[in-house]
Coordinates of C-alpha atoms and ligand atoms in Angstrom, one line a residue:
M248 CA 139.6 97.2 143.3
N249 CA 143.0 96.7 144.9
Y250 CA 144.8 100.2 143.7
D251 CA 148.4 98.7 144.4
E252 CA 147.7 96.3 141.8
L253 CA 146.2 98.5 139.5
A254 CA 149.2 100.5 139.7
E255 CA 151.3 97.6 139.1
V256 CA 149.5 96.7 136.0
L257 CA 149.6 100.5 134.7
F258 CA 153.3 101.0 135.7
P259 CA 155.2 97.8 135.8
E260 CA 158.5 99.4 134.7
I261 CA 158.3 102.1 137.6
T262 CA 160.5 101.0 140.5
T263 CA 161.3 104.4 142.0
S264 CA 159.0 105.6 144.7
R265 CA 157.8 109.3 145.5
E266 CA 160.4 109.6 148.2
D267 CA 163.4 108.3 145.7
I268 CA 162.6 111.3 143.6
E269 CA 161.9 113.7 146.0
N270 CA 165.4 112.9 147.5
M271 CA 166.6 113.7 144.1
F272 CA 165.2 117.2 144.2
P273 CA 166.5 118.6 147.7
D274 CA 165.3 122.1 148.6
R275 CA 167.2 124.7 147.3
N276 CA 169.7 126.6 149.7
L277 CA 168.6 130.1 149.1
P278 CA 168.5 133.1 151.3
E279 CA 165.2 134.1 152.7
G280 CA 162.9 135.7 150.5
A281 CA 164.7 134.4 147.3
K282 CA 162.2 133.9 144.3
V283 CA 162.7 130.7 141.8
T284 CA 161.2 131.3 138.8
R285 CA 161.1 130.1 135.1
I286 CA 160.1 130.4 131.7
G287 CA 158.4 127.2 130.2
P288 CA 158.2 127.8 126.5
S289 CA 156.9 124.9 123.9
P290 CA 159.7 124.3 121.1
T291 CA 157.1 125.4 118.4
G292 CA 159.6 127.3 116.4
F293 CA 157.9 130.7 117.3
V294 CA 159.0 132.6 120.0
H295 CA 156.8 135.5 120.6
L296 CA 156.9 138.7 122.5
G297 CA 154.7 137.1 125.1
N298 CA 157.8 134.8 125.9
L299 CA 159.9 137.7 126.4
Y300 CA 157.4 139.5 128.4
N301 CA 157.0 136.6 130.8
A302 CA 160.9 135.9 130.9
I303 CA 161.5 139.6 132.1
I304 CA 159.0 139.2 135.0
G305 CA 160.6 136.0 136.1
E306 CA 164.2 137.4 135.5
R307 CA 163.4 140.2 137.5
L308 CA 161.7 138.7 140.4
A309 CA 164.5 136.0 140.8
H310 CA 167.5 138.2 140.3
Q311 CA 166.2 141.1 142.3
S312 CA 165.9 138.7 145.0
N313 CA 169.2 136.8 144.4
G314 CA 167.0 133.8 143.5
V315 CA 167.2 131.3 140.5
F316 CA 165.5 131.8 137.0
Y317 CA 165.7 128.8 134.8
L318 CA 164.6 127.4 131.4
R319 CA 162.3 124.6 130.9
I320 CA 161.4 123.2 127.9
E321 CA 157.6 122.1 127.9
D322 CA 157.9 119.5 124.9
T323 CA 155.2 117.5 126.2
D324 CA 153.2 118.1 122.7
N325 CA 155.2 116.4 120.2
K326 CA 152.8 117.3 117.6
R327 CA 153.8 121.0 117.8
E328 CA 157.5 120.5 118.1
V329 CA 159.7 121.8 115.1
E330 CA 163.4 120.9 114.8
G331 CA 165.8 123.2 116.0
A332 CA 163.2 125.0 117.9
V333 CA 164.9 124.4 121.2
D334 CA 168.2 126.4 120.0
T335 CA 165.8 128.8 118.7
V336 CA 164.3 129.7 121.9
I337 CA 167.7 129.9 123.5
N338 CA 169.1 131.9 121.1
A339 CA 166.2 134.5 121.2
M340 CA 166.5 134.7 125.0
K341 CA 170.2 135.1 124.5
Y342 CA 169.8 137.8 122.0
F343 CA 167.7 139.8 124.3
N344 CA 170.0 139.3 127.1
V345 CA 167.9 137.1 129.5
E346 CA 170.1 135.3 131.5
F347 CA 169.3 132.0 132.9
D348 CA 171.0 130.5 135.9
E349 CA 170.0 126.8 135.0
G350 CA 168.0 124.8 132.8
A351 CA 168.2 123.5 129.0
V352 CA 171.2 124.5 127.1
S353 CA 171.6 124.0 123.5
D354 CA 173.4 120.3 124.0
G355 CA 171.8 119.3 127.4
D356 CA 171.3 120.8 130.6
N357 CA 173.0 123.1 133.0
G358 CA 171.8 122.7 136.7
N359 CA 171.0 120.0 139.3
Y360 CA 167.1 120.0 139.1
G361 CA 166.9 118.5 135.4
P362 CA 166.2 117.3 133.1
Y363 CA 165.0 120.5 131.8
R364 CA 163.1 119.1 128.9
Q365 CA 160.0 117.4 129.9
R366 CA 160.0 114.5 127.7
Q367 CA 163.0 113.4 129.3
R368 CA 161.3 113.4 132.7
K369 CA 159.0 110.6 131.7
N370 CA 160.0 108.2 134.8
I371 CA 159.7 111.1 137.4
Y372 CA 156.1 111.8 136.1
Q373 CA 155.0 108.3 136.2
T374 CA 156.2 107.5 139.6
F375 CA 153.9 110.1 140.8
A376 CA 151.3 108.8 138.7
K377 CA 151.6 105.4 139.7
W378 CA 151.6 106.7 143.4
L379 CA 148.2 108.6 142.9
T380 CA 146.8 105.3 141.2
T381 CA 147.7 103.3 144.3
Q382 CA 145.5 106.3 146.3
G383 CA 142.6 105.4 144.0
K384 CA 142.7 108.8 142.5
T385 CA 143.2 107.8 138.8
Y386 CA 142.2 105.4 136.2
P387 CA 142.9 104.2 132.8
C388 CA 140.7 105.3 130.3
F389 CA 140.2 103.4 127.0
L390 CA 137.8 105.9 125.3
T391 CA 138.5 106.0 121.5
E392 CA 138.7 109.1 119.4
E393 CA 135.2 108.2 118.0
E394 CA 133.9 108.0 121.4
L395 CA 135.1 111.1 122.6
T396 CA 133.9 113.1 119.8
A397 CA 130.5 111.3 120.1
I398 CA 130.3 112.5 123.7
R399 CA 131.3 116.0 122.8
E400 CA 128.6 116.1 120.1
K401 CA 126.3 115.2 122.5
Q402 CA 127.3 117.6 125.3
I403 CA 127.1 120.2 122.7
A404 CA 123.8 119.5 121.5
D405 CA 122.4 119.1 125.3
K406 CA 124.3 122.2 126.4
L407 CA 126.1 120.3 129.0
D408 CA 129.8 120.8 130.3
I409 CA 132.2 119.6 128.0
G410 CA 134.6 116.8 129.3
I411 CA 134.7 113.4 130.7
Y412 CA 132.8 113.2 134.3
G413 CA 129.7 111.7 135.9
E414 CA 127.8 109.3 133.4
F415 CA 130.4 110.1 130.8
A416 CA 133.1 108.8 132.9
E417 CA 131.2 105.6 134.3
K418 CA 132.3 102.9 131.7
N419 CA 135.8 103.3 132.2
R420 CA 135.7 104.2 136.0
N421 CA 133.9 100.7 136.5
L422 CA 136.1 98.7 134.6
T423 CA 137.4 95.6 136.7
I424 CA 141.1 94.7 137.3
D425 CA 140.5 91.9 134.8
E426 CA 139.0 93.9 132.2
I427 CA 141.8 96.4 132.5
K428 CA 144.2 93.6 132.2
A429 CA 142.7 92.1 129.0
K430 CA 142.4 95.5 127.2
I431 CA 146.0 96.2 127.8
A432 CA 147.0 92.8 127.0
A433 CA 145.1 93.2 123.6
G434 CA 147.1 96.5 122.7
E435 CA 144.2 98.9 123.5
P436 CA 145.7 102.5 124.0
W437 CA 144.7 104.2 127.3
V438 CA 145.2 107.5 129.0
L439 CA 145.5 107.8 132.7
R440 CA 142.7 110.4 134.2
Y441 CA 142.3 111.7 137.5
K442 CA 138.9 111.1 139.4
G443 CA 137.1 114.5 139.5
I444 CA 134.8 115.1 142.3
K445 CA 131.3 116.5 141.9
T446 CA 131.1 119.3 144.8
D447 CA 129.7 122.7 145.5
E448 CA 133.3 123.9 146.5
Y449 CA 135.1 126.6 145.4
I450 CA 138.7 126.9 145.3
S451 CA 140.7 130.2 146.4
V452 CA 143.9 131.4 144.9
D453 CA 145.7 134.6 145.8
D454 CA 147.2 135.4 142.1
A455 CA 150.0 138.2 142.8
I456 CA 148.9 140.2 139.8
R457 CA 145.0 139.6 140.1
G458 CA 144.6 139.2 143.6
K459 CA 141.9 136.6 144.7
L460 CA 140.7 134.4 142.0
E461 CA 137.5 132.2 143.3
M462 CA 136.5 129.3 141.2
P463 CA 134.4 126.1 141.1
R464 CA 136.5 123.1 142.3
N465 CA 137.7 120.7 139.6
F466 CA 135.0 118.1 138.8
L467 CA 136.8 116.8 135.6
D468 CA 138.1 113.2 134.8
F469 CA 141.0 115.3 133.2
V470 CA 144.1 113.4 131.3
M471 CA 147.0 113.4 133.4
L472 CA 149.0 110.9 131.0
K473 CA 148.6 110.7 127.6
S474 CA 148.5 107.4 125.4
D475 CA 152.2 107.8 125.0
G476 CA 152.9 108.1 128.7
I477 CA 153.8 111.7 128.5
P478 CA 151.9 113.9 130.7
T479 CA 149.8 116.8 129.7
Y480 CA 150.7 120.4 130.5
H481 CA 148.7 120.1 133.8
F482 CA 150.2 117.2 135.4
A483 CA 154.0 118.5 134.1
H484 CA 153.4 121.6 135.3
V485 CA 152.5 120.6 138.9
V486 CA 155.5 118.0 138.9
D487 CA 158.1 119.9 137.6
D488 CA 157.4 123.3 139.6
H489 CA 157.2 121.5 142.9
L490 CA 160.2 119.6 142.1
M491 CA 162.5 122.4 141.0
K492 CA 161.2 124.5 143.6
S493 CA 159.6 127.3 141.5
T494 CA 158.2 130.0 144.0
H495 CA 156.6 131.9 141.4
V496 CA 154.5 130.5 138.5
I497 CA 154.5 133.3 135.7
R498 CA 152.4 132.8 132.9
G499 CA 149.8 134.0 130.4
E500 CA 146.1 134.5 131.7
E501 CA 145.1 131.7 129.2
W502 CA 146.0 129.2 131.9
I503 CA 143.7 130.9 134.5
S504 CA 140.6 128.6 133.7
S505 CA 142.9 125.3 134.2
L506 CA 143.7 126.5 137.7
P507 CA 141.2 124.1 139.5
I508 CA 143.1 121.3 137.7
H509 CA 146.3 122.4 138.9
V510 CA 145.1 122.9 142.6
E511 CA 143.4 119.7 142.7
L512 CA 146.7 118.0 141.7
F513 CA 149.0 120.0 144.0
N514 CA 146.5 119.1 146.9
A515 CA 146.4 115.4 145.8
L516 CA 149.9 115.1 145.8
G517 CA 150.2 117.0 149.3
W518 CA 152.4 119.9 147.9
K519 CA 152.2 123.3 148.5
L520 CA 151.1 125.6 145.8
P521 CA 153.2 128.2 144.1
I522 CA 152.5 132.1 143.8
Y523 CA 150.8 132.3 140.6
C524 CA 151.4 135.2 138.6
H525 CA 149.1 135.4 135.3
T526 CA 150.0 138.0 133.1
A527 CA 147.9 139.9 130.8
T528 CA 147.2 139.0 127.3
L529 CA 149.4 141.1 124.8
M530 CA 146.9 143.4 122.9
K531 CA 146.8 146.1 120.1
I532 CA 144.6 148.8 118.9
D533 CA 143.2 148.1 115.7
G534 CA 141.0 150.8 114.3
N535 CA 138.7 151.9 117.4
S536 CA 139.0 148.7 119.1
K537 CA 141.7 146.7 121.0
R538 CA 142.1 143.0 120.0
K539 CA 144.7 140.2 121.1
L540 CA 148.0 140.2 118.8
S541 CA 147.6 137.4 116.1
K542 CA 150.3 135.2 115.0
R543 CA 148.9 135.8 111.4
K544 CA 148.1 139.2 111.2
D545 CA 150.8 141.0 113.4
P546 CA 154.5 140.5 112.6
E547 CA 155.3 142.4 115.9
L548 CA 154.2 139.4 118.0
A549 CA 157.3 137.3 116.9
L550 CA 160.2 138.1 118.7
A551 CA 162.3 137.7 115.6
Y552 CA 160.6 141.2 114.1
Y553 CA 162.3 142.9 116.8
Q554 CA 165.6 141.5 115.6
E555 CA 165.0 142.0 111.9
E556 CA 164.0 145.4 112.5
G557 CA 167.0 146.2 114.4
I558 CA 165.3 147.4 117.5
S559 CA 168.0 147.1 120.1
Q560 CA 167.7 144.7 123.0
D561 CA 167.5 147.6 125.4
A562 CA 164.8 149.4 123.8
V563 CA 162.7 146.0 123.8
W564 CA 163.4 145.6 127.5
E565 CA 162.7 149.4 128.4
F566 CA 159.4 149.3 126.3
L567 CA 158.1 146.1 128.1
L568 CA 159.4 147.3 131.3
T569 CA 157.0 150.6 130.6
V570 CA 154.1 148.3 130.0
L571 CA 154.9 146.1 132.8
N572 CA 155.3 148.7 135.7
S573 CA 153.3 152.0 135.6
N574 CA 155.9 154.0 137.5
Y575 CA 158.9 152.6 135.0
E576 CA 158.5 155.9 132.8
E577 CA 158.8 158.2 135.8
W578 CA 161.9 156.4 137.2
R579 CA 163.3 156.7 133.8
I580 CA 162.9 160.6 133.6
E581 CA 164.3 161.0 137.0
N582 CA 167.3 158.4 136.4
P583 CA 168.2 159.0 132.8
T584 CA 171.7 157.6 133.1
K585 CA 171.0 154.5 135.1
D586 CA 170.9 150.9 133.6
Y587 CA 167.3 149.7 133.4
L588 CA 168.4 147.1 135.7
E589 CA 168.7 149.0 138.4
F590 CA 164.9 149.6 138.3
E591 CA 163.1 147.9 141.1
Y592 CA 160.6 146.0 139.2
S593 CA 157.3 144.8 141.3
L594 CA 154.3 142.8 140.6
D595 CA 152.2 145.3 142.6
K596 CA 152.6 148.0 139.8
M597 CA 151.3 145.4 137.1
S598 CA 148.2 145.7 135.3
N599 CA 145.6 143.1 134.5
S600 CA 143.7 144.6 131.9
G601 CA 145.5 143.7 129.0
C602 CA 149.1 144.5 127.8
L603 CA 149.3 147.1 125.1
V604 CA 151.8 146.7 122.5
D605 CA 152.1 150.4 120.7
L606 CA 154.8 150.1 117.9
D607 CA 154.8 154.1 117.9
K608 CA 155.3 153.8 121.7
L609 CA 158.2 151.2 121.5
H610 CA 159.8 153.6 118.6
D611 CA 159.5 156.6 121.1
V612 CA 161.3 154.3 123.8
S613 CA 163.8 153.3 121.3
K614 CA 164.8 156.5 120.0
N615 CA 165.4 157.8 123.7
V616 CA 167.6 154.5 124.2
I617 CA 169.8 155.3 121.3
A618 CA 170.0 159.0 122.2
R619 CA 171.4 158.0 125.6
M620 CA 173.9 155.9 124.3
D621 CA 177.5 157.3 123.4
A622 CA 178.9 157.2 119.8
D623 CA 180.9 154.2 120.3
T624 CA 178.3 152.1 121.9
V625 CA 175.8 153.1 119.0
Y626 CA 178.3 151.9 116.4
E627 CA 179.0 148.7 117.9
K628 CA 175.5 147.7 118.4
W629 CA 174.5 149.1 114.8
H630 CA 177.5 147.2 113.3
E631 CA 176.5 144.2 115.1
W632 CA 173.3 144.5 113.6
C633 CA 174.3 145.2 110.2
V634 CA 176.8 142.3 110.0
E635 CA 173.7 139.9 110.3
Y636 CA 171.0 141.9 108.4
N637 CA 172.6 144.4 106.3
K638 CA 176.1 143.1 105.1
S639 CA 176.9 145.9 102.5
F640 CA 176.3 148.6 105.1
A641 CA 178.5 146.8 107.6
E642 CA 181.3 147.2 104.9
L643 CA 180.6 150.6 104.6
I644 CA 180.7 151.8 108.1
E645 CA 183.6 149.8 108.5
K646 CA 185.3 151.5 105.7
Y647 CA 184.3 154.7 106.7
K648 CA 184.4 154.0 110.6
D649 CA 186.0 157.5 111.5
R650 CA 183.4 159.3 109.5
T651 CA 180.5 157.1 111.1
L652 CA 181.8 158.1 114.5
G653 CA 181.9 161.6 113.7
A654 CA 178.7 161.2 112.5
L655 CA 177.1 159.7 115.6
R656 CA 178.5 162.4 117.8
I657 CA 176.6 165.1 116.2
G658 CA 174.0 166.3 118.8
R659 CA 175.0 163.4 121.4
G660 CA 176.2 163.8 124.9
G661 CA 174.3 167.0 125.7
E662 CA 170.9 167.8 128.0
K663 CA 168.8 167.3 124.9
P664 CA 170.4 164.5 122.7
R665 CA 169.2 164.3 119.1
R666 CA 166.4 161.7 118.7
D667 CA 166.8 161.0 115.0
L668 CA 167.8 157.2 115.1
V669 CA 164.8 155.1 115.7
N670 CA 166.3 151.5 115.3
W671 CA 169.3 150.0 113.3
K672 CA 167.3 149.4 110.1
Q673 CA 165.9 153.0 110.2
A674 CA 169.8 154.1 110.9
C675 CA 170.9 152.6 107.6
E676 CA 168.5 154.7 105.8
F677 CA 168.8 157.9 107.9
M678 CA 172.6 157.8 108.0
K679 CA 173.2 156.9 104.1
F680 CA 174.0 160.4 103.0
Y681 CA 177.2 160.3 104.6
Y682 CA 178.4 157.8 102.1
D683 CA 179.0 158.8 98.4
E684 CA 178.2 155.0 97.4
L685 CA 174.5 155.6 98.7
F686 CA 173.8 159.3 98.7
V687 CA 170.8 160.6 96.7
V688 CA 169.0 163.8 96.6
E689 CA 165.6 162.5 97.8
D690 CA 163.7 166.1 98.5
D691 CA 163.1 168.5 95.8
M692 CA 165.2 171.5 95.7
N693 CA 162.7 173.6 93.9
E694 CA 160.4 173.6 96.7
Q695 CA 162.8 176.1 98.4
S696 CA 163.0 178.5 95.6
D697 CA 163.2 179.1 91.9
P698 CA 165.9 177.7 89.9
E699 CA 167.8 180.8 89.2
T700 CA 168.1 181.8 92.7
I701 CA 169.1 178.5 93.8
K702 CA 171.8 178.8 91.3
A703 CA 173.2 181.8 92.7
F704 CA 173.0 180.7 96.3
F705 CA 175.2 178.1 95.8
N706 CA 177.5 180.1 93.6
K707 CA 178.0 182.5 96.3
Y708 CA 178.2 179.8 98.8
M709 CA 181.2 178.0 97.1
E710 CA 182.8 181.4 96.5
M711 CA 182.9 182.0 100.3
Y712 CA 183.0 178.8 101.9
D713 CA 185.9 178.0 104.1
H714 CA 186.1 174.8 105.7
S715 CA 188.1 176.1 108.5
F716 CA 185.2 178.5 109.6
D717 CA 184.0 177.7 113.2
Q718 CA 180.4 177.2 113.7
S719 CA 179.5 181.0 114.3
E720 CA 181.7 182.1 111.4
W721 CA 180.0 179.8 109.1
F722 CA 176.6 180.9 110.3
G723 CA 177.8 184.6 109.9
M724 CA 178.4 183.7 106.3
V725 CA 175.2 181.9 105.6
K726 CA 173.4 184.8 107.1
Q727 CA 175.1 187.2 104.7
I728 CA 174.3 185.4 101.9
T729 CA 170.8 184.8 102.8
E730 CA 170.5 188.5 103.0
E731 CA 172.3 189.3 99.7
L732 CA 169.8 187.2 97.8
G733 CA 166.7 188.8 99.3
F734 CA 165.7 186.3 101.9
A735 CA 165.0 187.3 105.4
V736 CA 167.5 186.2 108.1
R737 CA 164.7 186.3 110.6
P738 CA 161.8 184.0 109.5
K739 CA 159.5 186.3 111.6
D740 CA 160.2 189.1 109.3
F741 CA 159.5 187.3 106.6
K742 CA 156.0 186.0 107.8
K743 CA 155.3 189.6 108.6
N744 CA 156.3 191.0 105.0
P745 CA 156.1 188.0 102.8
D746 CA 156.0 190.3 99.7
M747 CA 159.4 191.8 100.6
Y748 CA 161.4 188.8 100.6
K749 CA 161.8 185.6 98.4
G750 CA 161.8 183.5 101.5
S751 CA 163.8 183.1 104.9
I752 CA 166.7 181.6 106.3
V753 CA 164.5 178.5 106.7
Q754 CA 164.9 177.9 102.7
T755 CA 168.5 178.8 102.4
T756 CA 169.5 176.4 104.8
N757 CA 167.1 174.0 103.8
M758 CA 168.8 174.2 100.5
L759 CA 172.1 173.5 102.0
R760 CA 170.7 170.5 104.0
I761 CA 169.1 168.9 100.6
A762 CA 172.4 169.6 98.8
L763 CA 174.6 168.1 101.3
T764 CA 172.2 165.3 102.9
G765 CA 169.6 164.9 100.2
R766 CA 166.9 165.9 102.5
S767 CA 165.9 169.0 104.3
N768 CA 164.9 167.2 107.6
A769 CA 168.8 166.6 108.5
P770 CA 171.4 167.4 111.5
D771 CA 173.1 170.7 111.6
V772 CA 174.9 171.7 108.3
W773 CA 178.0 173.0 109.8
E774 CA 178.5 169.6 111.9
V775 CA 177.6 167.5 109.0
S776 CA 180.0 169.2 106.6
Q777 CA 182.7 168.8 109.3
V778 CA 182.2 165.4 109.2
L779 CA 182.1 164.9 105.5
G780 CA 185.1 166.7 104.7
E781 CA 186.0 169.8 102.6
D782 CA 186.0 167.6 99.4
I783 CA 182.7 166.1 99.5
V784 CA 181.0 169.3 100.8
R785 CA 182.5 171.3 97.7
E786 CA 181.6 168.3 95.2
R787 CA 178.1 168.3 96.7
I788 CA 177.5 172.0 96.7
S789 CA 179.1 172.3 93.2
K790 CA 176.5 170.1 91.4
W791 CA 174.1 173.1 92.1
C792 CA 176.2 175.8 91.0
Ligands
LIG143 N1 154.4 125.6 127.8 C1 153.7 126.7 128.3 C2 153.3 127.9 127.5 O1 153.9 127.8 126.4 C3 154.1 127.4 129.6 C4 153.2 127.9 130.5 C5 153.8 127.9 131.9 O2 154.7 128.8 132.1 O3 153.5 127.4 132.7 O4 152.1 128.4 127.4

């Protein structure tokens, strides 16, 4: 077979050479040690937590080393493509403060290594496919769907390796140039296959997360170009990561099994392998066992979930950093006021035994993140979320901005800030008592005492209440009423002699909390009262008199 002739028959329109293409993608002029990373999401319309997880690793590695982080849209599978999906990816990443230096943008490209949408790179792939064809490394394969299915069924029945190789490849590998020409002239669809080699050799790759990966060398005649001339993931990955100069390929562990194909292609093209970083699959605890997060069962797999729940971007980042690097939590405790981007992320501290997405843990991280923010920042971020997801609440906190800020200042800023806000959605629920429009009494007052005592307590409170009392004067008054009504001022006195008291100060302060906030679990009563203002306090208390 004359392979140059075959290459012309298969790719008559390709006039560029390998060199032409290589010249279009010169080396990046970066400082020593700078890393070039990317994410390569497929535009399926579904952006998942794994995309962000890999993005954070790539972003950190690139930006910690003064390198480049870029976005490549892997749209080779047009069956899975959904309209508007590229914008969905771009917007989701933007929302989570993932900054790209270059790559696909909404209306085109930003950067010199594009196009950054794979379907627009058809000529580039085909140039290299054509060259590999001249080297005798590929052949057109005309197997039909039916033939492929029959081969697969036979392989399953005979317990053979699945795929095209050996006897299954023979017919198409051995076509003459005239037969190939005739089939193409007759309009028969073909794919371009790489000629796998049957050997006992192993490949060995040093994965930066997993260490040495040793696997049998590829023997399959895998598909490089599909019948529409668009590459498969394998071929596109190799060509793009070479030309775009990725130093590190961060991707999910589901790609490990195709590593032999990628190594084969890099070698055939005479290119250096990037450093592979295969990340662990996202898992969750379900009952007594761990399982993969599922799109169908677990809403938390979708990145949109975190947006909709109002889990702040910082909280999601910090949660993922906690999962990604075993020393992150310790660092955070030692550096409570630093920006998380100051943490030195490292591949060495990654676990490869499955990444656990534990929502309780996320909420815990999130509480800390919000507790560390000052009141103005909380207001701003919360308001931004409300504008998108809870318009009427946004209007409310605009209308009562001072009151809201006052409320947000309670318990903030000290050594041990209050941790009662979990996310923006919950904040709307938790804070609603500050607004008459939403205030409702949720807890049962009668659990604190009998109706008569309750009434007597509030009457006395109304009588003695002076809004200008400072916190200790106010507390002195509460203790006095508590005592006068037969409650113990010290809870332990009540515990010791329960028969002597109606209860303790726990009950009387709970009554105040329920009257003022609707719940017994609420921030400090005096501070809440100061924020609500005298009129509202009197109005809410008088309902119980
Ligand atoms: N398009 C691939 C995916 O969505 C990306 C894998 C890679 O980053 O190489 O899984």
